[in-house]
mmCIF file of C-alpha atoms in Angstrom:
data_model
loop_
_atom_site.group_PDB
_atom_site.id
_atom_site.type_symbol
_atom_site.label_atom_id
_atom_site.label_comp_id
_atom_site.label_asym_id
_atom_site.label_seq_id
_atom_site.Cartn_x
_atom_site.Cartn_y
_atom_site.Cartn_z
ATOM 1 C CA MET K 173 -0.033 0.029 0.083
ATOM 2 C CA SER K 174 1.253 3.474 -0.899
ATOM 3 C CA ALA K 175 2.464 5.620 1.991
ATOM 4 C CA ASN K 176 0.908 8.539 0.404
ATOM 5 C CA LEU K 177 -2.555 6.932 -0.181
ATOM 6 C CA PHE K 178 -4.600 9.682 1.142
ATOM 7 C CA SER K 179 -2.249 12.551 0.419
ATOM 8 C CA VAL K 180 -3.384 15.803 -1.362
ATOM 9 C CA ALA K 181 -0.037 17.531 -0.929
ATOM 10 C CA GLY K 182 0.884 19.712 -3.884
ATOM 11 C CA LYS K 183 -2.707 20.025 -5.282
ATOM 12 C CA ASN K 184 -4.438 23.045 -6.495
ATOM 13 C CA VAL K 185 -8.009 23.209 -5.190
ATOM 14 C CA LEU K 186 -11.002 25.472 -5.921
ATOM 15 C CA VAL K 187 -13.930 25.381 -3.397
ATOM 16 C CA THR K 188 -17.066 27.364 -4.373
ATOM 17 C CA GLY K 189 -19.168 28.353 -1.321
ATOM 18 C CA GLY K 190 -15.997 28.034 0.645
ATOM 19 C CA SER K 191 -16.403 30.975 3.029
ATOM 20 C CA ARG K 192 -18.724 29.147 5.560
ATOM 21 C CA GLY K 193 -20.356 25.796 6.301
ATOM 22 C CA ILE K 194 -19.463 22.571 4.501
ATOM 23 C CA GLY K 195 -17.229 24.444 1.936
ATOM 24 C CA LEU K 196 -15.103 25.990 4.679
ATOM 25 C CA MET K 197 -14.900 22.497 6.343
ATOM 26 C CA ILE K 198 -13.582 21.020 3.163
ATOM 27 C CA ALA K 199 -11.196 23.856 2.421
ATOM 28 C CA LYS K 200 -9.743 23.464 5.920
ATOM 29 C CA GLY K 201 -9.077 19.782 5.344
ATOM 30 C CA PHE K 202 -7.186 20.484 2.259
ATOM 31 C CA VAL K 203 -5.082 23.116 3.910
ATOM 32 C CA GLN K 204 -4.384 20.684 6.877
ATOM 33 C CA GLY K 205 -3.444 18.080 4.211
ATOM 34 C CA GLY K 206 -0.883 20.322 2.587
ATOM 35 C CA ALA K 207 -2.579 21.281 -0.756
ATOM 36 C CA ALA K 208 -0.373 23.629 -2.633
ATOM 37 C CA ASN K 209 -3.123 26.302 -3.257
ATOM 38 C CA VAL K 210 -6.706 26.537 -1.966
ATOM 39 C CA LEU K 211 -8.982 29.128 -3.453
ATOM 40 C CA VAL K 212 -12.182 29.828 -1.684
ATOM 41 C CA THR K 213 -14.982 31.859 -3.190
ATOM 42 C CA SER K 214 -18.491 33.106 -2.550
ATOM 43 C CA ARG K 215 -20.534 36.133 -3.341
ATOM 44 C CA ASP K 216 -19.689 37.833 -0.147
ATOM 45 C CA VAL K 217 -16.146 39.351 -0.412
ATOM 46 C CA LYS K 218 -15.889 40.066 3.388
ATOM 47 C CA ALA K 219 -16.904 36.529 4.246
ATOM 48 C CA CYS K 220 -14.224 35.228 1.813
ATOM 49 C CA GLU K 221 -11.602 37.464 3.426
ATOM 50 C CA GLU K 222 -12.393 36.221 6.901
ATOM 51 C CA SER K 223 -12.428 32.616 5.755
ATOM 52 C CA ALA K 224 -9.099 33.021 4.073
ATOM 53 C CA LYS K 225 -7.554 34.449 7.207
ATOM 54 C CA SER K 226 -8.907 31.550 9.241
ATOM 55 C CA LEU K 227 -7.468 29.130 6.776
ATOM 56 C CA GLN K 228 -4.067 30.845 6.889
ATOM 57 C CA LYS K 229 -4.085 30.459 10.639
ATOM 58 C CA VAL K 230 -4.837 26.701 10.141
ATOM 59 C CA ALA K 231 -1.919 26.429 7.700
ATOM 60 C CA GLN K 232 0.397 28.018 10.478
ATOM 61 C CA GLU K 233 -0.874 25.733 13.117
ATOM 62 C CA TYR K 234 -0.319 22.559 11.016
ATOM 63 C CA SER K 235 2.941 23.774 9.471
ATOM 64 C CA SER K 236 1.273 23.489 6.132
ATOM 65 C CA SER K 237 2.815 25.082 2.986
ATOM 66 C CA SER K 238 -0.653 25.768 1.606
ATOM 67 C CA SER K 239 -1.191 29.117 -0.053
ATOM 68 C CA VAL K 240 -4.721 30.417 0.593
ATOM 69 C CA HIS K 241 -6.510 32.512 -1.951
ATOM 70 C CA TYR K 242 -9.919 34.078 -2.129
ATOM 71 C CA VAL K 243 -12.246 35.935 -4.619
ATOM 72 C CA ALA K 244 -15.875 37.051 -4.637
ATOM 73 C CA SER K 245 -17.919 35.411 -7.439
ATOM 74 C CA ASN K 246 -21.449 34.589 -8.444
ATOM 75 C CA VAL K 247 -21.601 30.984 -9.675
ATOM 76 C CA GLY K 248 -25.369 31.396 -10.062
ATOM 77 C CA SER K 249 -24.946 32.945 -13.461
ATOM 78 C CA ARG K 250 -23.062 31.808 -16.608
ATOM 79 C CA GLU K 251 -21.057 34.962 -16.766
ATOM 80 C CA GLY K 252 -20.024 34.590 -13.053
ATOM 81 C CA CYS K 253 -18.841 31.017 -13.804
ATOM 82 C CA GLN K 254 -16.766 32.212 -16.782
ATOM 83 C CA GLU K 255 -15.070 34.993 -14.795
ATOM 84 C CA LEU K 256 -14.347 32.598 -11.871
ATOM 85 C CA ALA K 257 -12.690 30.130 -14.244
ATOM 86 C CA LYS K 258 -10.577 32.772 -15.827
ATOM 87 C CA TYR K 259 -9.381 33.886 -12.347
ATOM 88 C CA THR K 260 -8.660 30.283 -11.384
ATOM 89 C CA LYS K 261 -6.684 29.792 -14.522
ATOM 90 C CA LYS K 262 -4.494 32.943 -13.702
ATOM 91 C CA ILE K 263 -4.020 32.031 -10.039
ATOM 92 C CA PHE K 264 -3.232 28.351 -10.617
ATOM 93 C CA ASN K 265 -1.291 28.796 -13.962
ATOM 94 C CA ASN K 266 -3.844 26.822 -15.850
ATOM 95 C CA LYS K 267 -3.586 23.571 -13.630
ATOM 96 C CA LEU K 268 -6.626 22.763 -11.425
ATOM 97 C CA ASP K 269 -6.418 19.379 -9.619
ATOM 98 C CA VAL K 270 -9.685 19.519 -7.483
ATOM 99 C CA LEU K 271 -12.854 21.376 -8.217
ATOM 100 C CA VAL K 272 -15.397 21.278 -5.249
ATOM 101 C CA ASN K 273 -18.798 22.379 -6.428
ATOM 102 C CA ASN K 274 -20.312 23.316 -2.971
ATOM 103 C CA ALA K 275 -21.960 26.695 -3.506
ATOM 104 C CA GLY K 276 -25.754 26.261 -2.953
ATOM 105 C CA THR K 277 -28.863 27.811 -1.465
ATOM 106 C CA SER K 278 -32.172 26.702 -0.062
ATOM 107 C CA TRP K 279 -35.730 28.067 -0.117
ATOM 108 C CA GLY K 280 -38.889 26.715 1.414
ATOM 109 C CA GLU K 281 -42.565 27.592 1.211
ATOM 110 C CA PRO K 282 -45.690 25.499 2.062
ATOM 111 C CA LEU K 283 -47.571 24.407 -1.178
ATOM 112 C CA GLU K 284 -50.730 26.284 -0.029
ATOM 113 C CA ARG K 285 -48.903 29.763 0.317
ATOM 114 C CA GLU K 286 -48.835 32.116 -2.496
ATOM 115 C CA SER K 287 -46.324 34.666 -1.537
ATOM 116 C CA GLY K 288 -45.489 35.809 -4.975
ATOM 117 C CA LYS K 289 -41.921 34.666 -4.694
ATOM 118 C CA ALA K 290 -42.561 31.031 -5.685
ATOM 119 C CA ASN K 291 -41.000 31.281 -9.093
ATOM 120 C CA TRP K 292 -38.104 33.373 -7.686
ATOM 121 C CA GLY K 293 -37.257 30.797 -5.108
ATOM 122 C CA TRP K 294 -37.231 27.986 -7.554
ATOM 123 C CA ASP K 295 -35.161 29.863 -10.146
ATOM 124 C CA ARG K 296 -32.672 31.012 -7.572
ATOM 125 C CA VAL K 297 -32.223 27.569 -6.151
ATOM 126 C CA LEU K 298 -31.968 25.659 -9.558
ATOM 127 C CA ASP K 299 -29.692 28.513 -11.087
ATOM 128 C CA LEU K 300 -27.099 28.136 -8.172
ATOM 129 C CA ASN K 301 -27.404 24.493 -7.245
ATOM 130 C CA VAL K 302 -27.551 22.863 -10.678
ATOM 131 C CA LYS K 303 -27.097 25.181 -13.602
ATOM 132 C CA GLY K 304 -24.167 27.022 -11.936
ATOM 133 C CA MET K 305 -22.621 23.645 -11.095
ATOM 134 C CA PHE K 306 -22.777 22.641 -14.670
ATOM 135 C CA TYR K 307 -21.586 25.850 -16.190
ATOM 136 C CA LEU K 308 -18.528 26.143 -13.825
ATOM 137 C CA THR K 309 -17.697 22.529 -14.425
ATOM 138 C CA ARG K 310 -17.698 22.993 -18.160
ATOM 139 C CA GLU K 311 -15.508 26.145 -17.884
ATOM 140 C CA CYS K 312 -12.922 24.222 -15.740
ATOM 141 C CA ILE K 313 -12.613 21.054 -17.915
ATOM 142 C CA PRO K 314 -9.525 22.402 -19.801
ATOM 143 C CA MET K 315 -7.648 23.037 -16.442
ATOM 144 C CA LEU K 316 -8.737 19.483 -15.069
ATOM 145 C CA LYS K 317 -8.166 17.184 -17.855
ATOM 146 C CA ARG K 318 -5.026 14.918 -17.919
ATOM 147 C CA SER K 319 -2.971 13.038 -20.392
ATOM 148 C CA SER K 320 -2.713 10.131 -18.062
ATOM 149 C CA ASN K 321 -5.174 8.083 -15.869
ATOM 150 C CA GLU K 322 -2.620 7.777 -12.980
ATOM 151 C CA ASP K 323 -3.623 10.935 -11.208
ATOM 152 C CA PRO K 324 -6.867 12.263 -12.779
ATOM 153 C CA GLY K 325 -8.443 15.645 -12.374
ATOM 154 C CA ARG K 326 -11.197 15.563 -9.659
ATOM 155 C CA ILE K 327 -14.611 17.125 -9.534
ATOM 156 C CA ILE K 328 -16.553 16.767 -6.225
ATOM 157 C CA ASN K 329 -20.176 17.856 -6.220
ATOM 158 C CA ILE K 330 -21.933 18.602 -2.941
ATOM 159 C CA GLY K 331 -25.335 16.919 -2.994
ATOM 160 C CA SER K 332 -27.468 15.885 0.008
ATOM 161 C CA ILE K 333 -29.405 13.016 1.348
ATOM 162 C CA ALA K 334 -32.403 15.349 0.794
ATOM 163 C CA GLY K 335 -31.952 14.434 -2.801
ATOM 164 C CA MET K 336 -32.682 10.837 -1.918
ATOM 165 C CA ILE K 337 -35.239 10.979 0.900
ATOM 166 C CA THR K 338 -37.904 13.630 1.544
ATOM 167 C CA GLN K 339 -37.665 16.106 4.430
ATOM 168 C CA GLU K 340 -40.672 17.292 6.485
ATOM 169 C CA ALA K 341 -39.792 20.926 5.698
ATOM 170 C CA PRO K 342 -41.446 22.305 2.519
ATOM 171 C CA THR K 343 -37.886 22.421 0.669
ATOM 172 C CA HIS K 344 -39.286 21.314 -2.588
ATOM 173 C CA ALA K 345 -36.829 23.217 -4.786
ATOM 174 C CA TYR K 346 -33.741 22.357 -2.664
ATOM 175 C CA ASP K 347 -34.601 18.642 -2.518
ATOM 176 C CA THR K 348 -35.315 18.562 -6.245
ATOM 177 C CA SER K 349 -31.911 20.408 -6.979
ATOM 178 C CA LYS K 350 -29.855 17.873 -5.048
ATOM 179 C CA ALA K 351 -31.564 14.936 -6.750
ATOM 180 C CA ALA K 352 -30.455 16.710 -9.962
ATOM 181 C CA VAL K 353 -26.954 17.116 -8.644
ATOM 182 C CA HIS K 354 -26.653 13.375 -7.995
ATOM 183 C CA HIS K 355 -27.868 12.532 -11.506
ATOM 184 C CA LEU K 356 -25.724 15.189 -13.122
ATOM 185 C CA THR K 357 -22.709 13.765 -11.183
ATOM 186 C CA LYS K 358 -23.223 10.261 -12.896
ATOM 187 C CA LYS K 359 -23.661 11.833 -16.289
ATOM 188 C CA LEU K 360 -20.562 13.997 -16.125
ATOM 189 C CA ALA K 361 -18.559 10.994 -14.772
ATOM 190 C CA ALA K 362 -19.345 9.056 -17.896
ATOM 191 C CA ASP K 363 -18.597 12.055 -20.148
ATOM 192 C CA LEU K 364 -15.272 13.066 -18.570
ATOM 193 C CA ALA K 365 -13.621 9.704 -17.885
ATOM 194 C CA PRO K 366 -11.957 9.753 -21.292
ATOM 195 C CA GLN K 367 -10.264 12.973 -20.376
ATOM 196 C CA HIS K 368 -9.070 11.382 -17.210
ATOM 197 C CA ILE K 369 -11.311 13.306 -14.825
ATOM 198 C CA THR K 370 -13.286 11.789 -11.996
ATOM 199 C CA VAL K 371 -16.628 13.179 -10.928
ATOM 200 C CA ASN K 372 -18.128 12.121 -7.631
ATOM 201 C CA ALA K 373 -20.620 13.528 -5.135
ATOM 202 C CA ILE K 374 -20.771 13.803 -1.430
ATOM 203 C CA ALA K 375 -24.292 13.562 0.001
ATOM 204 C CA PRO K 376 -24.200 15.032 3.516
ATOM 205 C CA GLY K 377 -26.725 14.356 6.135
ATOM 206 C CA TYR K 378 -27.380 16.916 8.916
ATOM 207 C CA VAL K 379 -24.239 19.042 9.446
ATOM 208 C CA PRO K 380 -24.608 22.181 11.512
ATOM 209 C CA SER K 381 -24.207 25.189 9.055
ATOM 210 C CA ARG K 382 -26.003 28.406 8.367
ATOM 211 C CA MET K 383 -28.272 26.736 5.842
ATOM 212 C CA SER K 384 -29.257 23.789 7.961
ATOM 213 C CA MET K 385 -30.091 26.084 10.894
ATOM 214 C CA GLY K 386 -33.105 27.058 8.884
ATOM 215 C CA LEU K 387 -34.731 23.736 9.585
ATOM 216 C CA LYS K 388 -35.144 24.800 13.205
ATOM 217 C CA ALA K 389 -38.028 27.085 11.950
ATOM 218 C CA TYR K 390 -39.888 23.773 11.467
ATOM 219 C CA GLY K 391 -39.340 22.353 15.051
ATOM 220 C CA ALA K 392 -35.938 20.677 14.552
ATOM 221 C CA THR K 393 -33.426 20.922 17.458
ATOM 222 C CA ASP K 394 -29.805 19.605 17.555
ATOM 223 C CA GLU K 395 -30.960 16.977 20.185
ATOM 224 C CA LYS K 396 -33.853 15.840 18.096
ATOM 225 C CA ILE K 397 -31.805 15.576 14.926
ATOM 226 C CA SER K 398 -28.833 13.769 16.811
ATOM 227 C CA ASN K 399 -31.134 11.285 18.379
ATOM 228 C CA SER K 400 -32.855 10.529 14.856
ATOM 229 C CA ILE K 401 -29.459 9.545 13.469
ATOM 230 C CA PRO K 402 -28.381 5.953 13.842
ATOM 231 C CA LEU K 403 -24.772 6.806 14.826
ATOM 232 C CA GLY K 404 -26.158 9.367 17.443
ATOM 233 C CA ARG K 405 -24.587 12.547 16.319
ATOM 234 C CA MET K 406 -24.559 15.335 13.638
ATOM 235 C CA GLY K 407 -21.700 15.577 11.047
ATOM 236 C CA ASN K 408 -18.487 17.663 11.572
ATOM 237 C CA ASP K 409 -15.570 19.155 9.879
ATOM 238 C CA ASP K 410 -13.617 15.871 9.617
ATOM 239 C CA ASP K 411 -16.580 13.889 8.155
ATOM 240 C CA MET K 412 -16.856 16.398 5.293
ATOM 241 C CA ALA K 413 -13.164 16.907 4.655
ATOM 242 C CA GLY K 414 -12.425 13.153 4.983
ATOM 243 C CA ALA K 415 -14.718 12.346 2.080
ATOM 244 C CA ALA K 416 -13.384 15.104 -0.096
ATOM 245 C CA ILE K 417 -9.839 14.066 0.483
ATOM 246 C CA TYR K 418 -10.637 10.395 -0.266
ATOM 247 C CA PHE K 419 -12.117 11.389 -3.654
ATOM 248 C CA SER K 420 -9.075 13.715 -4.303
ATOM 249 C CA SER K 421 -6.168 11.320 -3.332
ATOM 250 C CA LYS K 422 -4.598 8.258 -4.751
ATOM 251 C CA ALA K 423 -7.070 6.202 -2.781
ATOM 252 C CA GLY K 424 -9.941 7.521 -4.910
ATOM 253 C CA SER K 425 -8.302 7.735 -8.204
ATOM 254 C CA TRP K 426 -10.294 4.747 -9.579
ATOM 255 C CA THR K 427 -13.645 5.888 -8.182
ATOM 256 C CA THR K 428 -16.030 7.966 -10.275
ATOM 257 C CA GLY K 429 -19.833 8.431 -10.663
ATOM 258 C CA VAL K 430 -20.266 7.716 -6.928
ATOM 259 C CA ILE K 431 -22.792 9.327 -4.634
ATOM 260 C CA LEU K 432 -21.311 9.023 -1.105
ATOM 261 C CA ASN K 433 -23.674 9.308 1.726
ATOM 262 C CA VAL K 434 -21.987 10.903 4.715
ATOM 263 C CA ASP K 435 -24.928 10.931 7.030
ATOM 264 C CA GLY K 436 -24.432 8.798 10.103
ATOM 265 C CA GLY K 437 -26.660 6.194 8.741
ATOM 266 C CA ALA K 438 -29.687 8.471 8.235
ATOM 267 C CA THR K 439 -30.598 6.863 5.009
ATOM 268 C CA THR K 440 -30.610 3.427 6.424
ATOM 269 C CA ILE K 441 -33.439 4.001 8.887
ATOM 270 C CA GLN K 442 -35.870 1.221 8.701
ATOM 271 C CA MET K 443 -39.713 1.508 8.605
ATOM 272 C CA PRO K 444 -41.255 0.087 11.743
ATOM 273 C CA LEU K 445 -43.216 -3.064 11.162
ATOM 274 C CA ALA K 446 -46.121 -1.596 13.043
ATOM 275 C CA SER K 447 -46.572 0.920 10.359
ATOM 276 C CA LEU K 448 -46.808 -1.368 7.456
#
């Protein structure tokens, strides 16, 4: 077995939505692992700057040689994806090793409510969660493709178990978008394998973040959620980073088209026989 089986040292990594939540957890893991360059991006330039500073502190703490970069971008539009790809090409000298498509948003409204924002909510979620992911991936392919299959370029899409099982919250657009992310992952994996690029998705369960906090409006609490998970806890930084590092390292170089549930067993819950 290779001594560097799970190494990401020397890699150039782009993480969208990297200023907070799961994106920041993953970026932190790459910095801890000694990636050469980690570029975090989101629409909020102040949040990007603050996250970059926190990641630089992590690099110092772990004696990591990682260089941390940040830029504000809007990957919810085709033009925004093009601009981010151009910037990445410049910063990374036209070589991107890992693209983490994490940027996403949610929106919920009961079916019976007509707030006048229904179409806006659906459009915003699908534009960022699905269309933006597709457009940015397409723009980054020239930087990711390789001439050999020994160390392929890596694309990691962040899906959700909400794309597999329904939620009690009225998050119709979000759940649908994540199901689309999972299917798009498989489609892109087939399309890009000849260019020596792997495409996989992480489907997180409940991980504390700004987005997941919104579920508390529907009666969810940390205790209730933890008790509902077979492994008895919510996800954390290492859970998210570990999955991304696996897909990005030599250990994951022959893995593509996979939707990896990282959910503490939430999708394995069995229906009680009494309810049948």
